[in-house]
GROMACS .gro file of C-alpha atoms in nm:
model
  267
    1UNK     CA    1  -0.026  -0.020   0.022
    2UNK     CA    2   0.164   0.356  -0.105
    3UNK     CA    3   0.080   0.677  -0.031
    4UNK     CA    4   0.144   0.992  -0.046
    5UNK     CA    5   0.135   1.319  -0.207
    6UNK     CA    6   0.273   1.473  -0.447
    7UNK     CA    7   0.356   1.767  -0.621
    8UNK     CA    8   0.388   1.880  -0.986
    9UNK     CA    9   0.353   2.220  -1.251
   10UNK     CA   10  -0.029   2.240  -1.330
   11UNK     CA   11  -0.059   2.409  -1.674
   12UNK     CA   12  -0.428   2.489  -1.535
   13UNK     CA   13  -0.346   2.662  -1.297
   14UNK     CA   14   0.013   2.818  -1.358
   15UNK     CA   15   0.177   2.729  -1.079
   16UNK     CA   16   0.293   2.349  -0.858
   17UNK     CA   17  -0.023   2.216  -0.668
   18UNK     CA   18  -0.052   1.922  -0.453
   19UNK     CA   19  -0.243   1.550  -0.447
   20UNK     CA   20  -0.228   1.290  -0.203
   21UNK     CA   21  -0.286   0.981  -0.387
   22UNK     CA   22  -0.360   0.614  -0.196
   23UNK     CA   23  -0.197   0.275  -0.417
   24UNK     CA   24  -0.275  -0.036  -0.334
   25UNK     CA   25   0.017  -0.180  -0.550
   26UNK     CA   26   0.157  -0.384  -0.343
   27UNK     CA   27  -0.134  -0.484  -0.078
   28UNK     CA   28  -0.033  -0.785   0.167
   29UNK     CA   29  -0.187  -1.178   0.060
   30UNK     CA   30  -0.378  -1.180   0.351
   31UNK     CA   31  -0.633  -0.897   0.125
   32UNK     CA   32  -0.600  -1.016  -0.194
   33UNK     CA   33  -0.644  -1.390  -0.145
   34UNK     CA   34  -0.959  -1.462  -0.252
   35UNK     CA   35  -1.048  -1.113  -0.253
   36UNK     CA   36  -1.269  -1.032  -0.621
   37UNK     CA   37  -1.163  -0.663  -0.653
   38UNK     CA   38  -0.804  -0.794  -0.715
   39UNK     CA   39  -0.905  -1.027  -0.972
   40UNK     CA   40  -0.983  -0.687  -1.200
   41UNK     CA   41  -0.772  -0.461  -1.324
   42UNK     CA   42  -0.712  -0.124  -0.984
   43UNK     CA   43  -0.984   0.097  -1.052
   44UNK     CA   44  -0.969   0.477  -0.973
   45UNK     CA   45  -1.161   0.789  -0.772
   46UNK     CA   46  -1.093   1.088  -0.806
   47UNK     CA   47  -1.178   1.303  -0.423
   48UNK     CA   48  -1.264   1.586  -0.392
   49UNK     CA   49  -1.309   1.802  -0.036
   50UNK     CA   50  -1.490   2.043   0.082
   51UNK     CA   51  -1.529   2.416   0.161
   52UNK     CA   52  -1.202   2.533   0.341
   53UNK     CA   53  -1.067   2.170   0.298
   54UNK     CA   54  -0.759   2.033   0.243
   55UNK     CA   55  -0.643   1.743   0.058
   56UNK     CA   56  -0.572   1.564   0.347
   57UNK     CA   57  -0.973   1.573   0.492
   58UNK     CA   58  -1.086   1.256   0.312
   59UNK     CA   59  -0.755   1.036   0.454
   60UNK     CA   60  -0.775   1.200   0.817
   61UNK     CA   61  -1.100   1.200   0.814
   62UNK     CA   62  -1.196   0.856   0.705
   63UNK     CA   63  -1.168   0.500   0.612
   64UNK     CA   64  -1.052   0.603   0.249
   65UNK     CA   65  -0.678   0.439   0.346
   66UNK     CA   66  -0.925   0.133   0.493
   67UNK     CA   67  -1.156   0.096   0.197
   68UNK     CA   68  -0.965   0.154  -0.119
   69UNK     CA   69  -0.753  -0.169  -0.031
   70UNK     CA   70  -1.032  -0.340   0.054
   71UNK     CA   71  -1.197  -0.331  -0.282
   72UNK     CA   72  -0.808  -0.254  -0.476
   73UNK     CA   73  -0.928   0.186  -0.504
   74UNK     CA   74  -0.716   0.419  -0.600
   75UNK     CA   75  -0.759   0.687  -0.466
   76UNK     CA   76  -0.628   1.083  -0.639
   77UNK     CA   77  -0.704   1.361  -0.347
   78UNK     CA   78  -0.670   1.737  -0.524
   79UNK     CA   79  -0.690   2.073  -0.348
   80UNK     CA   80  -0.949   2.285  -0.486
   81UNK     CA   81  -0.934   2.488  -0.224
   82UNK     CA   82  -1.276   2.747  -0.224
   83UNK     CA   83  -1.338   2.731  -0.593
   84UNK     CA   84  -1.630   2.489  -0.577
   85UNK     CA   85  -1.391   2.333  -0.885
   86UNK     CA   86  -1.520   2.571  -1.155
   87UNK     CA   87  -1.332   2.713  -1.462
   88UNK     CA   88  -1.294   3.102  -1.456
   89UNK     CA   89  -1.160   3.363  -1.677
   90UNK     CA   90  -0.934   3.472  -1.408
   91UNK     CA   91  -0.568   3.383  -1.511
   92UNK     CA   92  -0.510   3.004  -1.254
   93UNK     CA   93  -0.821   2.918  -1.168
   94UNK     CA   94  -0.918   2.642  -1.430
   95UNK     CA   95  -1.022   2.427  -1.165
   96UNK     CA   96  -1.251   2.224  -1.387
   97UNK     CA   97  -0.974   2.163  -1.605
   98UNK     CA   98  -0.746   2.076  -1.397
   99UNK     CA   99  -0.908   1.745  -1.153
  100UNK     CA  100  -1.084   1.655  -1.477
  101UNK     CA  101  -0.858   1.660  -1.742
  102UNK     CA  102  -0.506   1.746  -1.678
  103UNK     CA  103  -0.492   1.570  -1.317
  104UNK     CA  104  -0.640   1.254  -1.429
  105UNK     CA  105  -0.390   1.200  -1.767
  106UNK     CA  106  -0.085   1.270  -1.517
  107UNK     CA  107  -0.161   1.028  -1.303
  108UNK     CA  108  -0.266   0.780  -1.532
  109UNK     CA  109   0.075   0.821  -1.724
  110UNK     CA  110   0.239   0.864  -1.354
  111UNK     CA  111   0.114   0.549  -1.171
  112UNK     CA  112  -0.008   0.375  -1.492
  113UNK     CA  113  -0.358   0.357  -1.383
  114UNK     CA  114  -0.676   0.265  -1.645
  115UNK     CA  115  -0.763   0.504  -1.903
  116UNK     CA  116  -1.070   0.339  -1.973
  117UNK     CA  117  -1.395   0.589  -1.824
  118UNK     CA  118  -1.561   0.226  -1.712
  119UNK     CA  119  -1.306   0.233  -1.463
  120UNK     CA  120  -1.272   0.590  -1.329
  121UNK     CA  121  -1.465   0.761  -1.109
  122UNK     CA  122  -1.507   1.104  -0.941
  123UNK     CA  123  -1.636   1.161  -0.616
  124UNK     CA  124  -1.661   1.445  -0.337
  125UNK     CA  125  -1.866   1.625  -0.006
  126UNK     CA  126  -2.039   1.986  -0.004
  127UNK     CA  127  -1.837   2.162  -0.221
  128UNK     CA  128  -1.684   1.888  -0.336
  129UNK     CA  129  -1.967   1.701  -0.353
  130UNK     CA  130  -2.127   2.008  -0.616
  131UNK     CA  131  -1.739   1.994  -0.823
  132UNK     CA  132  -1.769   1.559  -0.823
  133UNK     CA  133  -2.065   1.597  -0.966
  134UNK     CA  134  -2.028   1.935  -1.245
  135UNK     CA  135  -1.656   1.834  -1.352
  136UNK     CA  136  -1.826   1.395  -1.336
  137UNK     CA  137  -2.066   1.588  -1.660
  138UNK     CA  138  -1.824   1.834  -1.769
  139UNK     CA  139  -1.579   1.586  -1.867
  140UNK     CA  140  -1.891   1.309  -1.894
  141UNK     CA  141  -1.670   1.048  -2.122
  142UNK     CA  142  -1.401   1.028  -1.880
  143UNK     CA  143  -1.577   0.957  -1.575
  144UNK     CA  144  -1.879   0.704  -1.598
  145UNK     CA  145  -1.992   0.756  -1.254
  146UNK     CA  146  -1.991   0.977  -0.923
  147UNK     CA  147  -2.103   1.000  -0.591
  148UNK     CA  148  -2.191   1.365  -0.429
  149UNK     CA  149  -2.255   1.331  -0.049
  150UNK     CA  150  -2.468   1.653   0.121
  151UNK     CA  151  -2.324   1.904  -0.159
  152UNK     CA  152  -2.370   2.255  -0.183
  153UNK     CA  153  -2.594   2.299  -0.469
  154UNK     CA  154  -2.683   2.666  -0.426
  155UNK     CA  155  -2.678   2.794  -0.799
  156UNK     CA  156  -3.046   2.862  -0.743
  157UNK     CA  157  -2.894   3.073  -0.441
  158UNK     CA  158  -2.652   3.252  -0.612
  159UNK     CA  159  -2.916   3.351  -0.847
  160UNK     CA  160  -3.052   3.610  -0.589
  161UNK     CA  161  -2.682   3.743  -0.435
  162UNK     CA  162  -2.698   4.081  -0.441
  163UNK     CA  163  -2.388   4.377  -0.384
  164UNK     CA  164  -2.339   4.324   0.066
  165UNK     CA  165  -2.492   3.995   0.071
  166UNK     CA  166  -2.259   3.841   0.331
  167UNK     CA  167  -2.408   3.512   0.448
  168UNK     CA  168  -2.106   3.414   0.762
  169UNK     CA  169  -2.004   3.170   0.449
  170UNK     CA  170  -1.839   3.447   0.176
  171UNK     CA  171  -1.964   3.723   0.059
  172UNK     CA  172  -2.124   3.874  -0.265
  173UNK     CA  173  -1.764   3.902  -0.411
  174UNK     CA  174  -1.696   3.604  -0.398
  175UNK     CA  175  -1.970   3.403  -0.532
  176UNK     CA  176  -1.980   3.584  -0.828
  177UNK     CA  177  -1.588   3.541  -0.911
  178UNK     CA  178  -1.632   3.190  -0.897
  179UNK     CA  179  -1.981   3.181  -1.050
  180UNK     CA  180  -1.989   3.443  -1.295
  181UNK     CA  181  -2.303   3.698  -1.260
  182UNK     CA  182  -2.606   3.530  -1.074
  183UNK     CA  183  -2.807   3.669  -1.269
  184UNK     CA  184  -2.651   3.486  -1.554
  185UNK     CA  185  -2.557   3.114  -1.335
  186UNK     CA  186  -2.892   2.970  -1.439
  187UNK     CA  187  -2.856   2.994  -1.757
  188UNK     CA  188  -2.441   2.865  -1.786
  189UNK     CA  189  -2.273   2.624  -1.716
  190UNK     CA  190  -2.151   2.623  -1.404
  191UNK     CA  191  -2.494   2.504  -1.293
  192UNK     CA  192  -2.454   2.097  -1.394
  193UNK     CA  193  -2.883   2.155  -1.497
  194UNK     CA  194  -2.707   2.294  -1.774
  195UNK     CA  195  -2.422   2.030  -1.865
  196UNK     CA  196  -2.719   1.772  -1.789
  197UNK     CA  197  -2.936   1.918  -2.034
  198UNK     CA  198  -2.625   1.937  -2.349
  199UNK     CA  199  -2.555   1.583  -2.250
  200UNK     CA  200  -2.952   1.533  -2.328
  201UNK     CA  201  -2.983   1.683  -2.659
  202UNK     CA  202  -2.671   1.483  -2.755
  203UNK     CA  203  -2.735   1.223  -2.693
  204UNK     CA  204  -2.357   1.170  -2.479
  205UNK     CA  205  -2.290   0.929  -2.198
  206UNK     CA  206  -2.434   1.041  -1.901
  207UNK     CA  207  -2.244   0.945  -1.557
  208UNK     CA  208  -2.431   0.762  -1.305
  209UNK     CA  209  -2.543   0.931  -0.951
  210UNK     CA  210  -2.540   0.845  -0.603
  211UNK     CA  211  -2.644   1.107  -0.386
  212UNK     CA  212  -2.674   1.086  -0.013
  213UNK     CA  213  -2.749   1.393   0.250
  214UNK     CA  214  -2.875   1.400   0.605
  215UNK     CA  215  -3.231   1.516   0.668
  216UNK     CA  216  -3.118   1.777   0.882
  217UNK     CA  217  -2.854   1.951   0.713
  218UNK     CA  218  -2.857   2.306   0.597
  219UNK     CA  219  -2.806   2.165   0.219
  220UNK     CA  220  -3.104   1.957   0.266
  221UNK     CA  221  -3.321   2.128   0.059
  222UNK     CA  222  -3.054   2.234  -0.240
  223UNK     CA  223  -3.027   1.841  -0.256
  224UNK     CA  224  -3.392   1.793  -0.337
  225UNK     CA  225  -3.406   2.039  -0.572
  226UNK     CA  226  -3.113   1.879  -0.775
  227UNK     CA  227  -3.283   1.526  -0.702
  228UNK     CA  228  -3.591   1.628  -0.878
  229UNK     CA  229  -3.429   1.775  -1.135
  230UNK     CA  230  -3.300   1.376  -1.210
  231UNK     CA  231  -3.627   1.303  -1.211
  232UNK     CA  232  -3.799   1.571  -1.430
  233UNK     CA  233  -3.533   1.479  -1.709
  234UNK     CA  234  -3.571   1.087  -1.654
  235UNK     CA  235  -3.220   1.113  -1.523
  236UNK     CA  236  -3.115   0.706  -1.364
  237UNK     CA  237  -3.035   0.801  -0.959
  238UNK     CA  238  -2.936   0.695  -0.661
  239UNK     CA  239  -3.053   0.894  -0.360
  240UNK     CA  240  -3.038   0.832  -0.018
  241UNK     CA  241  -3.129   1.049   0.285
  242UNK     CA  242  -3.130   1.005   0.654
  243UNK     CA  243  -3.042   1.108   0.974
  244UNK     CA  244  -2.717   1.302   1.013
  245UNK     CA  245  -2.624   1.637   0.948
  246UNK     CA  246  -2.355   1.846   0.722
  247UNK     CA  247  -2.038   1.639   0.918
  248UNK     CA  248  -1.821   1.337   0.903
  249UNK     CA  249  -2.060   1.152   1.151
  250UNK     CA  250  -2.299   1.095   0.827
  251UNK     CA  251  -2.031   1.090   0.554
  252UNK     CA  252  -1.848   0.796   0.657
  253UNK     CA  253  -2.181   0.631   0.672
  254UNK     CA  254  -2.266   0.689   0.299
  255UNK     CA  255  -1.861   0.646   0.156
  256UNK     CA  256  -1.820   0.256   0.194
  257UNK     CA  257  -2.180   0.213   0.046
  258UNK     CA  258  -2.118   0.483  -0.241
  259UNK     CA  259  -1.767   0.262  -0.350
  260UNK     CA  260  -1.981  -0.049  -0.330
  261UNK     CA  261  -2.213   0.118  -0.614
  262UNK     CA  262  -1.917   0.308  -0.836
  263UNK     CA  263  -1.787  -0.069  -0.834
  264UNK     CA  264  -2.114  -0.276  -0.960
  265UNK     CA  265  -2.105  -0.359  -1.268
  266UNK     CA  266  -2.402  -0.456  -1.452
  267UNK     CA  267  -2.517  -0.751  -1.639
   0.00000   0.00000   0.00000
């Protein structure tokens, strides 16, 4: 089991960046013998942190280390800062391109990972849940499955923001920089709903979705809006909810079920 921090120069972000990785390429025989996950090629999960977080969050606060070994799953944890993993017009702010294109290409080459769509997944929590959904849709030819926990699907909140707005997390200027002009955000490609409609119109490859949110989560309503949107568009998805707030107590309940769902192969 190899793990560590990797630094490389990102052309998308115009600077050196770091990501964490877990690579179960030398798991002991007592873990691999009789384990069907080691009878197939290793698969890869790009796992995104939330707002104010960092690329060590999942490793420090979840069982992802053990699950990586159990399921023969390489895990890549990039840093998205507070970008919502969106591309921006400002120099050094192409976070979607960084995660969904550049990082995938770099890690595939560096670690010898599978280049197949069906072996490549993306997931995240909160801001990272939004990022997983948006990045997975923007690069739908790369990612076959998306899991998103307590996703910060706040597009419909942003559209009504006015100068002077501050919700204690960030202010109007931040939301405008990240998402673009609020009055245009719903129709923009920063809205995952727009990307879903584009893929359907083009008859493209739609990623599969696993969504989960706690009933006490402050983002519960926002997740219902997106779930209802997927239903209206007849996009297949798995939706889970239950008692829980916006914390690793809830996210850890759904991490292994989400991974098991990702690894399911249709007949």
